[in-house]
Amino acid sequence: MYKAPNGKEIFVLDGHTHFWDGSPENQKNIHGKQFIDCFYAYHTNLSPPEQLWEKARFEKYTEDDIYRDLFVDGPDDMAIIQSTYLRDFYKDGFSSIERSTSMASRHPERFIVNGAFDPRDGEKALEYIHYMKEEFDIKGVKMYTAEWNGESKGWALNDPDAYRCFELCEKLGIKNIHVHKGPTIIPLNKDAFDVHDVDYAATDFQNLNWIIEHCGLPRLDDFCWIAVQETNVYGGLAVALPFIHARPRYFAEVIAELLFWVGEDKLLFGSDYAIWTPQWLVEKFWNFQIPDDIAQERGVQLTDEIKEKILGLNAARIYDIDVDAKKKTLAGAPVQIAAE
Amino acid sequence: MFLDIIMADLETEVWERLELVTDPELDEPITDMGFVETVKVSSSNKVEVEFRLPTYWCSPNFAFLMAFGIRREVASLPWVRGVTVSLRDHCFGDEVNEGVNSGRAFSEVFALYCDGADLGEVTAKFDAKAFDRRQEVMLLALQERGLPAEDIVTMTLGTFDRIAFAGGEEERQKPRYRALLMSRGLAQGPDDPAFPTWEGQSIGPMDLKAHLARLRGIRINMEFNGALCKGLASSRYKEVEIGPEGPTLVDFIAGRVPTKGRGASAG
């Protein structure tokens, strides 16, 4: 719950968080080290100085840490935990659904744990989707198209194997597909961050919601063109939002573009925890105004009502969360300061 | 001492040459982005260039393009007797370094890694974006001068050439925009239109606003990525130490990246 300066209570559903283990003990090779190092560079580059973490804590944080950072010190009411395996880089997976579910079981009313699968596993991927549905009743999945899998160094959402998986997701009611477009290495003759596969998949699977994390960055312009044509494409604000501190004018330009092309009903707040923590992001976002010149040029505004949608109501809608009922439940289970 | 000065001058020449190599995604010189870390000239006029990208995961195909761009530009200096290019700490670094220092052509090396395919489609996509970004600067500058849309969209290259832009981004981008107009064959002579689209279509005066809206998105994406890349490059080798004053960032290889042209002042 974020309490606005005027006393209004704002429901916050953090759409993109992780409970990862990137520690050296879990790293398989240099790629595992470089992966968490890259995340750490995002953290150190864009966090306010007082929010910086030491490397060891960033690599592996505790169940108490995530609870405190999101719900005690942070304003989140709920958080979506994404799963990312990176089996070629990490021994037990980078952030597995089992480990996240175990953590979330301490406060199940506050977490939505999403699954993940790799379409290149063929039949096994289909079996695994069944397993995740039966075992964890997942409502969504996180797709990382840059994941390495043996000889393959990346895949596309419109690959035939992927389509078979999405057909099954649709059948089982796993309707929220979060997509992270990392750099795919092969095929080397294609743009590594290309987002056009989103266009095909969103057109062919109208009943699924396609939430493109980082708004397709570094292909924001291509993403906007796709989102404007597809009613089931959403943008997650992670990575763009932290610019609100370091480079507020760039953030203003990006959010203006997103409001113009994608629209206020299809943008989702995400802290990308533990790269960033939600406390400062939400506070700065609530107090942010798009400078007049940018707002006028684009003909958009960022009102309190729009901010409230982005911070929680939009995600609640696609995850079938009754916000008023949820607020009552959470009021009956206030955050507890964990004994450390 | 005298030799030191000569070497420093040669290094400066190399740095200046490297300004012509751009990051294809950002349309900015790799030297401005801080990617080039070391330039060394040996007494036998052999040149070593080391560069590093903002992350281990930056697009390998662009890493190839930049590495071969470095080789091409440095080798074009008449006194250079050999070039070694090293990309550091990159997931495809070994392949890039082997390829760029093998003496083989870019197309030949690159084709090895993708069943003979070339990078044509990708470079065309980013050439188009670079063109759009440069064009937007010029269109906005002309609008700023109070020119009506009709005059802007029908402007000829001859008229465009006669307009002097002093200072700012428009002065920097004018020759760069013109260069792409020429290399693409969109305008050759003074009577050709100065502002076609990348596909060679004319822009109607009523369509200028929508055209600019699209270009704006491209520019914002590029500027945002440029800021992100610069930031990541600067923080890639930093770690946090928590002291009595709170957290601070410590560069554990401080001073490794020289500022551009440092060689000259060192002489």
mmCIF file of C-alpha atoms in Angstrom, chain A residues 11-327:
data_model
loop_
_atom_site.group_PDB
_atom_site.id
_atom_site.type_symbol
_atom_site.label_atom_id
_atom_site.label_comp_id
_atom_site.label_asym_id
_atom_site.label_seq_id
_atom_site.Cartn_x
_atom_site.Cartn_y
_atom_site.Cartn_z
ATOM 1 C CA PHE A 11 -2.863 -0.506 -4.350
ATOM 2 C CA VAL A 12 0.536 -1.625 -5.613
ATOM 3 C CA LEU A 13 0.981 -4.854 -7.547
ATOM 4 C CA ASP A 14 4.627 -5.252 -8.464
ATOM 5 C CA GLY A 15 4.516 -7.013 -11.818
ATOM 6 C CA HIS A 16 8.115 -8.124 -12.128
ATOM 7 C CA THR A 17 10.198 -9.451 -9.241
ATOM 8 C CA HIS A 18 12.561 -12.362 -8.653
ATOM 9 C CA PHE A 19 13.822 -14.555 -5.867
ATOM 10 C CA TRP A 20 17.099 -15.591 -7.446
ATOM 11 C CA ASP A 21 20.298 -17.324 -6.485
ATOM 12 C CA GLY A 22 23.124 -15.936 -8.597
ATOM 13 C CA SER A 23 25.795 -16.749 -6.011
ATOM 14 C CA PRO A 24 29.157 -18.233 -7.055
ATOM 15 C CA GLU A 25 28.099 -21.536 -5.436
ATOM 16 C CA ASN A 26 25.210 -21.804 -7.888
ATOM 17 C CA GLN A 27 27.117 -20.582 -10.964
ATOM 18 C CA LYS A 28 28.060 -23.280 -13.451
ATOM 19 C CA ASN A 29 30.539 -21.273 -15.500
ATOM 20 C CA ILE A 30 31.730 -17.817 -16.584
ATOM 21 C CA HIS A 31 28.360 -17.115 -18.233
ATOM 22 C CA GLY A 32 26.589 -17.482 -14.896
ATOM 23 C CA LYS A 33 29.025 -15.046 -13.348
ATOM 24 C CA GLN A 34 28.629 -12.590 -16.225
ATOM 25 C CA PHE A 35 24.845 -12.823 -16.074
ATOM 26 C CA ILE A 36 24.560 -11.722 -12.448
ATOM 27 C CA ASP A 37 27.383 -9.205 -12.976
ATOM 28 C CA CYS A 38 25.344 -7.630 -15.746
ATOM 29 C CA PHE A 39 22.299 -7.351 -13.458
ATOM 30 C CA TYR A 40 24.547 -5.828 -10.820
ATOM 31 C CA ALA A 41 25.755 -3.181 -13.290
ATOM 32 C CA TYR A 42 22.107 -2.223 -13.918
ATOM 33 C CA HIS A 43 21.665 -1.975 -10.147
ATOM 34 C CA THR A 44 24.750 0.156 -9.515
ATOM 35 C CA ASN A 45 24.203 2.310 -12.583
ATOM 36 C CA LEU A 46 20.612 3.362 -11.947
ATOM 37 C CA SER A 47 19.990 3.147 -8.192
ATOM 38 C CA PRO A 48 20.182 6.211 -5.951
ATOM 39 C CA PRO A 49 23.452 5.960 -3.951
ATOM 40 C CA GLU A 50 21.734 5.258 -0.627
ATOM 41 C CA GLN A 51 19.960 2.255 -2.195
ATOM 42 C CA LEU A 52 23.097 0.422 -3.300
ATOM 43 C CA TRP A 53 23.744 -3.147 -2.162
ATOM 44 C CA GLU A 54 26.980 -4.999 -1.702
ATOM 45 C CA LYS A 55 27.644 -7.636 -4.329
ATOM 46 C CA ALA A 56 27.288 -10.674 -2.064
ATOM 47 C CA ARG A 57 23.831 -9.620 -0.895
ATOM 48 C CA PHE A 58 22.790 -8.875 -4.467
ATOM 49 C CA GLU A 59 23.905 -12.303 -5.635
ATOM 50 C CA LYS A 60 21.792 -14.093 -3.052
ATOM 51 C CA TYR A 61 19.334 -12.474 -0.667
ATOM 52 C CA THR A 62 17.172 -14.136 1.951
ATOM 53 C CA GLU A 63 13.459 -14.783 2.340
ATOM 54 C CA ASP A 64 13.446 -12.112 5.038
ATOM 55 C CA ASP A 65 15.171 -9.635 2.693
ATOM 56 C CA ILE A 66 12.589 -9.933 -0.065
ATOM 57 C CA TYR A 67 9.658 -9.704 2.326
ATOM 58 C CA ARG A 68 11.064 -6.624 4.021
ATOM 59 C CA ASP A 69 12.148 -4.876 0.804
ATOM 60 C CA LEU A 70 8.825 -5.388 -0.965
ATOM 61 C CA PHE A 71 6.228 -5.163 1.794
ATOM 62 C CA VAL A 72 7.706 -3.657 4.961
ATOM 63 C CA ASP A 73 10.097 -0.992 3.695
ATOM 64 C CA GLY A 74 8.477 -1.124 0.268
ATOM 65 C CA PRO A 75 4.896 -0.228 -0.646
ATOM 66 C CA ASP A 76 3.987 -3.395 -2.539
ATOM 67 C CA ASP A 77 0.697 -5.052 -1.661
ATOM 68 C CA MET A 78 1.462 -7.991 -3.887
ATOM 69 C CA ALA A 79 4.283 -9.099 -6.113
ATOM 70 C CA ILE A 80 4.559 -11.375 -9.122
ATOM 71 C CA ILE A 81 7.640 -13.586 -8.839
ATOM 72 C CA GLN A 82 9.027 -14.628 -12.198
ATOM 73 C CA SER A 83 10.915 -17.850 -12.804
ATOM 74 C CA THR A 84 14.062 -17.910 -14.929
ATOM 75 C CA TYR A 85 16.118 -21.063 -15.156
ATOM 76 C CA LEU A 86 19.224 -20.457 -17.294
ATOM 77 C CA ARG A 87 20.177 -24.086 -16.809
ATOM 78 C CA ASP A 88 23.278 -23.703 -18.957
ATOM 79 C CA PHE A 89 24.559 -21.076 -16.498
ATOM 80 C CA TYR A 90 23.276 -22.114 -13.035
ATOM 81 C CA LYS A 91 23.333 -25.478 -11.276
ATOM 82 C CA ASP A 92 19.929 -25.263 -9.599
ATOM 83 C CA GLY A 93 18.447 -22.665 -11.916
ATOM 84 C CA PHE A 94 18.680 -18.888 -11.464
ATOM 85 C CA SER A 95 15.211 -18.505 -9.966
ATOM 86 C CA SER A 96 13.178 -21.687 -9.853
ATOM 87 C CA ILE A 97 9.464 -22.037 -9.274
ATOM 88 C CA GLU A 98 10.105 -24.507 -6.429
ATOM 89 C CA ARG A 99 12.404 -22.177 -4.517
ATOM 90 C CA SER A 100 10.158 -19.148 -5.108
ATOM 91 C CA THR A 101 7.029 -21.053 -4.106
ATOM 92 C CA SER A 102 8.677 -22.226 -0.920
ATOM 93 C CA MET A 103 9.608 -18.621 -0.084
ATOM 94 C CA ALA A 104 6.130 -17.369 -1.003
ATOM 95 C CA SER A 105 4.402 -20.003 1.123
ATOM 96 C CA ARG A 106 5.194 -17.898 4.199
ATOM 97 C CA HIS A 107 2.878 -15.173 2.853
ATOM 98 C CA PRO A 108 0.824 -16.729 0.089
ATOM 99 C CA GLU A 109 -1.683 -13.863 0.067
ATOM 100 C CA ARG A 110 1.031 -11.538 -1.212
ATOM 101 C CA PHE A 111 2.663 -13.491 -4.016
ATOM 102 C CA ILE A 112 1.810 -14.712 -7.476
ATOM 103 C CA VAL A 113 4.519 -17.133 -8.590
ATOM 104 C CA ASN A 114 4.841 -17.553 -12.351
ATOM 105 C CA GLY A 115 6.408 -20.480 -14.141
ATOM 106 C CA ALA A 116 8.740 -20.714 -17.085
ATOM 107 C CA PHE A 117 9.389 -23.240 -19.829
ATOM 108 C CA ASP A 118 11.689 -23.700 -22.757
ATOM 109 C CA PRO A 119 9.837 -24.588 -25.985
ATOM 110 C CA ARG A 120 13.025 -26.140 -27.363
ATOM 111 C CA ASP A 121 12.535 -29.008 -24.915
ATOM 112 C CA GLY A 122 9.696 -30.217 -27.196
ATOM 113 C CA GLU A 123 7.443 -32.842 -25.566
ATOM 114 C CA LYS A 124 9.132 -32.290 -22.232
ATOM 115 C CA ALA A 125 8.125 -28.625 -22.298
ATOM 116 C CA LEU A 126 4.483 -29.653 -22.751
ATOM 117 C CA GLU A 127 4.713 -32.113 -19.867
ATOM 118 C CA TYR A 128 6.345 -29.459 -17.744
ATOM 119 C CA ILE A 129 3.535 -26.982 -18.430
ATOM 120 C CA HIS A 130 1.048 -29.600 -17.207
ATOM 121 C CA TYR A 131 3.203 -30.168 -14.125
ATOM 122 C CA MET A 132 3.368 -26.445 -13.289
ATOM 123 C CA LYS A 133 -0.374 -26.083 -13.712
ATOM 124 C CA GLU A 134 -1.198 -29.079 -11.527
ATOM 125 C CA GLU A 135 1.474 -28.502 -8.903
ATOM 126 C CA PHE A 136 1.459 -24.712 -8.637
ATOM 127 C CA ASP A 137 -1.724 -23.608 -10.441
ATOM 128 C CA ILE A 138 0.221 -20.973 -12.355
ATOM 129 C CA LYS A 139 -1.588 -18.056 -14.007
ATOM 130 C CA GLY A 140 1.357 -16.856 -15.998
ATOM 131 C CA VAL A 141 4.792 -17.670 -17.314
ATOM 132 C CA LYS A 142 7.979 -15.793 -17.991
ATOM 133 C CA MET A 143 9.648 -16.344 -21.359
ATOM 134 C CA TYR A 144 13.309 -15.503 -21.804
ATOM 135 C CA THR A 145 14.038 -15.795 -25.492
ATOM 136 C CA ALA A 146 17.784 -15.276 -25.084
ATOM 137 C CA GLU A 147 18.230 -18.392 -22.944
ATOM 138 C CA TRP A 148 20.959 -20.773 -24.056
ATOM 139 C CA ASN A 149 20.059 -24.420 -24.479
ATOM 140 C CA GLY A 150 22.979 -26.496 -25.690
ATOM 141 C CA GLU A 151 23.758 -25.501 -29.251
ATOM 142 C CA SER A 152 20.827 -23.094 -29.410
ATOM 143 C CA LYS A 153 21.590 -19.557 -28.273
ATOM 144 C CA GLY A 154 18.102 -18.124 -28.472
ATOM 145 C CA TRP A 155 14.606 -18.678 -29.821
ATOM 146 C CA ALA A 156 11.593 -16.719 -31.087
ATOM 147 C CA LEU A 157 7.996 -16.617 -29.860
ATOM 148 C CA ASN A 158 6.703 -17.664 -33.266
ATOM 149 C CA ASP A 159 8.814 -20.812 -33.524
ATOM 150 C CA PRO A 160 6.552 -23.845 -34.143
ATOM 151 C CA ASP A 161 7.621 -25.473 -30.849
ATOM 152 C CA ALA A 162 6.697 -22.307 -28.986
ATOM 153 C CA TYR A 163 3.260 -22.213 -30.646
ATOM 154 C CA ARG A 164 2.515 -25.738 -29.392
ATOM 155 C CA CYS A 165 3.343 -24.567 -25.865
ATOM 156 C CA PHE A 166 1.183 -21.458 -26.133
ATOM 157 C CA GLU A 167 -1.722 -23.566 -27.424
ATOM 158 C CA LEU A 168 -1.438 -25.637 -24.278
ATOM 159 C CA CYS A 169 -1.174 -22.531 -22.070
ATOM 160 C CA GLU A 170 -4.368 -21.222 -23.620
ATOM 161 C CA LYS A 171 -6.121 -24.542 -23.041
ATOM 162 C CA LEU A 172 -5.042 -24.677 -19.403
ATOM 163 C CA GLY A 173 -5.917 -21.048 -18.692
ATOM 164 C CA ILE A 174 -2.329 -19.872 -18.266
ATOM 165 C CA LYS A 175 -3.097 -16.611 -19.944
ATOM 166 C CA ASN A 176 -0.362 -14.158 -18.974
ATOM 167 C CA ILE A 177 2.819 -14.534 -20.986
ATOM 168 C CA HIS A 178 5.591 -12.260 -19.743
ATOM 169 C CA VAL A 179 8.300 -11.846 -22.334
ATOM 170 C CA HIS A 180 11.815 -10.697 -21.726
ATOM 171 C CA LYS A 181 13.659 -9.961 -24.953
ATOM 172 C CA GLY A 182 17.281 -10.464 -24.019
ATOM 173 C CA PRO A 183 20.002 -10.633 -26.633
ATOM 174 C CA THR A 184 19.695 -13.797 -28.710
ATOM 175 C CA ILE A 185 23.047 -14.702 -30.199
ATOM 176 C CA ILE A 186 22.054 -17.112 -32.920
ATOM 177 C CA PRO A 187 20.947 -16.626 -35.630
ATOM 178 C CA LEU A 188 23.732 -14.112 -35.780
ATOM 179 C CA ASN A 189 22.382 -12.514 -38.936
ATOM 180 C CA LYS A 190 19.224 -11.297 -37.162
ATOM 181 C CA ASP A 191 18.758 -8.358 -34.829
ATOM 182 C CA ALA A 192 19.509 -9.840 -31.402
ATOM 183 C CA PHE A 193 16.772 -7.827 -29.685
ATOM 184 C CA ASP A 194 14.151 -8.062 -32.390
ATOM 185 C CA VAL A 195 10.596 -7.832 -31.012
ATOM 186 C CA HIS A 196 8.626 -8.637 -34.143
ATOM 187 C CA ASP A 197 7.918 -12.185 -33.011
ATOM 188 C CA VAL A 198 5.653 -10.585 -30.393
ATOM 189 C CA ASP A 199 3.508 -9.275 -33.226
ATOM 190 C CA TYR A 200 2.974 -12.737 -34.709
ATOM 191 C CA ALA A 201 2.354 -14.435 -31.379
ATOM 192 C CA ALA A 202 -0.051 -11.763 -30.119
ATOM 193 C CA THR A 203 -2.038 -11.888 -33.360
ATOM 194 C CA ASP A 204 -2.221 -15.679 -33.347
ATOM 195 C CA PHE A 205 -3.045 -15.983 -29.636
ATOM 196 C CA GLN A 206 -5.686 -13.349 -29.010
ATOM 197 C CA ASN A 207 -6.802 -14.927 -25.733
ATOM 198 C CA LEU A 208 -3.395 -14.639 -24.148
ATOM 199 C CA ASN A 209 -2.021 -11.431 -22.649
ATOM 200 C CA TRP A 210 1.483 -10.596 -23.848
ATOM 201 C CA ILE A 211 3.348 -8.523 -21.287
ATOM 202 C CA ILE A 212 6.577 -7.304 -22.789
ATOM 203 C CA GLU A 213 8.998 -6.565 -19.994
ATOM 204 C CA HIS A 214 11.203 -3.498 -20.301
ATOM 205 C CA CYS A 215 8.711 -2.321 -22.964
ATOM 206 C CA GLY A 216 10.849 -4.039 -25.561
ATOM 207 C CA LEU A 217 13.904 -1.957 -24.684
ATOM 208 C CA PRO A 218 16.285 -1.561 -26.420
ATOM 209 C CA ARG A 219 13.628 -1.711 -29.172
ATOM 210 C CA LEU A 220 11.076 0.617 -27.614
ATOM 211 C CA ASP A 221 10.161 2.179 -30.953
ATOM 212 C CA ASP A 222 9.451 -1.182 -32.600
ATOM 213 C CA PHE A 223 7.517 -2.307 -29.530
ATOM 214 C CA CYS A 224 5.283 0.784 -29.599
ATOM 215 C CA TRP A 225 4.382 0.119 -33.230
ATOM 216 C CA ILE A 226 3.365 -3.424 -32.352
ATOM 217 C CA ALA A 227 1.489 -2.541 -29.168
ATOM 218 C CA VAL A 228 -0.616 0.086 -30.905
ATOM 219 C CA GLN A 229 -1.973 -2.558 -33.277
ATOM 220 C CA GLU A 230 -2.506 -5.409 -30.822
ATOM 221 C CA THR A 231 -5.101 -5.105 -28.065
ATOM 222 C CA ASN A 232 -3.525 -7.921 -26.027
ATOM 223 C CA VAL A 233 0.006 -6.483 -25.774
ATOM 224 C CA TYR A 234 1.112 -4.841 -22.536
ATOM 225 C CA GLY A 235 4.300 -3.089 -21.506
ATOM 226 C CA GLY A 236 6.187 -3.708 -18.259
ATOM 227 C CA LEU A 237 8.000 -0.616 -16.997
ATOM 228 C CA ALA A 238 11.040 -2.288 -15.437
ATOM 229 C CA VAL A 239 14.369 -0.789 -16.577
ATOM 230 C CA ALA A 240 12.638 2.319 -17.934
ATOM 231 C CA LEU A 241 11.334 3.378 -14.526
ATOM 232 C CA PRO A 242 14.671 3.640 -12.637
ATOM 233 C CA PHE A 243 15.668 6.398 -15.061
ATOM 234 C CA ILE A 244 13.199 8.486 -13.069
ATOM 235 C CA HIS A 245 16.032 9.077 -10.605
ATOM 236 C CA ALA A 246 19.187 9.201 -12.731
ATOM 237 C CA ARG A 247 17.768 10.743 -15.938
ATOM 238 C CA PRO A 248 14.236 12.003 -15.257
ATOM 239 C CA ARG A 249 13.881 13.703 -18.623
ATOM 240 C CA TYR A 250 14.594 10.493 -20.493
ATOM 241 C CA PHE A 251 12.011 8.768 -18.334
ATOM 242 C CA ALA A 252 9.507 11.516 -19.132
ATOM 243 C CA GLU A 253 10.067 11.047 -22.849
ATOM 244 C CA VAL A 254 9.729 7.285 -22.617
ATOM 245 C CA ILE A 255 6.581 7.322 -20.501
ATOM 246 C CA ALA A 256 5.082 9.932 -22.841
ATOM 247 C CA GLU A 257 5.766 7.658 -25.807
ATOM 248 C CA LEU A 258 4.249 4.705 -23.980
ATOM 249 C CA LEU A 259 1.132 6.605 -22.974
ATOM 250 C CA PHE A 260 0.722 7.841 -26.528
ATOM 251 C CA TRP A 261 1.202 4.505 -28.311
ATOM 252 C CA VAL A 262 0.454 1.777 -25.758
ATOM 253 C CA GLY A 263 -2.000 3.598 -23.518
ATOM 254 C CA GLU A 264 -2.677 4.022 -19.810
ATOM 255 C CA ASP A 265 -4.587 0.742 -19.467
ATOM 256 C CA LYS A 266 -1.756 -1.440 -20.715
ATOM 257 C CA LEU A 267 1.290 -0.367 -18.728
ATOM 258 C CA LEU A 268 2.421 -2.330 -15.698
ATOM 259 C CA PHE A 269 4.661 -1.264 -12.857
ATOM 260 C CA GLY A 270 7.532 -3.632 -12.089
ATOM 261 C CA SER A 271 10.470 -3.007 -9.792
ATOM 262 C CA ASP A 272 12.562 -5.826 -11.296
ATOM 263 C CA TYR A 273 13.495 -6.643 -7.693
ATOM 264 C CA ALA A 274 16.259 -7.298 -6.647
ATOM 265 C CA ILE A 275 17.801 -5.131 -9.353
ATOM 266 C CA TRP A 276 15.844 -2.277 -7.798
ATOM 267 C CA THR A 277 13.603 -1.966 -4.750
ATOM 268 C CA PRO A 278 10.032 -0.668 -5.021
ATOM 269 C CA GLN A 279 10.121 1.871 -2.183
ATOM 270 C CA TRP A 280 11.978 4.639 -4.009
ATOM 271 C CA LEU A 281 10.565 3.744 -7.419
ATOM 272 C CA VAL A 282 6.931 4.057 -6.321
ATOM 273 C CA GLU A 283 7.526 7.202 -4.317
ATOM 274 C CA LYS A 284 9.329 8.920 -7.168
ATOM 275 C CA PHE A 285 6.773 7.729 -9.701
ATOM 276 C CA TRP A 286 3.866 9.028 -7.654
ATOM 277 C CA ASN A 287 5.518 12.438 -7.342
ATOM 278 C CA PHE A 288 6.574 12.569 -10.992
ATOM 279 C CA GLN A 289 5.141 14.973 -13.529
ATOM 280 C CA ILE A 290 5.901 14.904 -17.242
ATOM 281 C CA PRO A 291 7.465 18.286 -18.088
ATOM 282 C CA ASP A 292 4.996 20.540 -19.889
ATOM 283 C CA ASP A 293 6.891 20.705 -23.173
ATOM 284 C CA ILE A 294 7.018 16.911 -23.510
ATOM 285 C CA ALA A 295 3.415 16.442 -22.367
ATOM 286 C CA GLN A 296 2.180 19.031 -24.850
ATOM 287 C CA GLU A 297 4.216 17.747 -27.755
ATOM 288 C CA ARG A 298 2.835 14.261 -27.251
ATOM 289 C CA GLY A 299 -0.601 15.337 -26.031
ATOM 290 C CA VAL A 300 -0.488 13.033 -23.007
ATOM 291 C CA GLN A 301 -0.763 13.421 -19.263
ATOM 292 C CA LEU A 302 0.157 11.341 -16.244
ATOM 293 C CA THR A 303 -2.630 11.965 -13.738
ATOM 294 C CA ASP A 304 -3.020 10.313 -10.314
ATOM 295 C CA GLU A 305 -5.726 8.136 -11.822
ATOM 296 C CA ILE A 306 -3.363 6.912 -14.528
ATOM 297 C CA LYS A 307 -0.578 6.316 -12.001
ATOM 298 C CA GLU A 308 -2.940 4.193 -9.928
ATOM 299 C CA LYS A 309 -3.730 2.044 -12.953
ATOM 300 C CA ILE A 310 -0.074 1.556 -13.752
ATOM 301 C CA LEU A 311 0.938 0.798 -10.161
ATOM 302 C CA GLY A 312 -1.573 -1.962 -9.638
ATOM 303 C CA LEU A 313 -5.009 -1.873 -11.212
ATOM 304 C CA ASN A 314 -3.889 -2.922 -14.695
ATOM 305 C CA ALA A 315 -1.999 -5.962 -13.421
ATOM 306 C CA ALA A 316 -4.852 -6.830 -11.048
ATOM 307 C CA ARG A 317 -7.218 -6.888 -14.011
ATOM 308 C CA ILE A 318 -5.231 -9.400 -16.048
ATOM 309 C CA TYR A 319 -4.535 -11.569 -12.981
ATOM 310 C CA ASP A 320 -8.238 -11.551 -11.954
ATOM 311 C CA ILE A 321 -7.580 -9.924 -8.602
ATOM 312 C CA ASP A 322 -10.518 -8.204 -6.934
ATOM 313 C CA VAL A 323 -8.674 -5.211 -5.514
ATOM 314 C CA ASP A 324 -11.263 -4.267 -2.877
ATOM 315 C CA ALA A 325 -11.486 -7.820 -1.575
ATOM 316 C CA LYS A 326 -7.704 -8.130 -1.620
ATOM 317 C CA LYS A 327 -7.316 -4.898 0.320
#
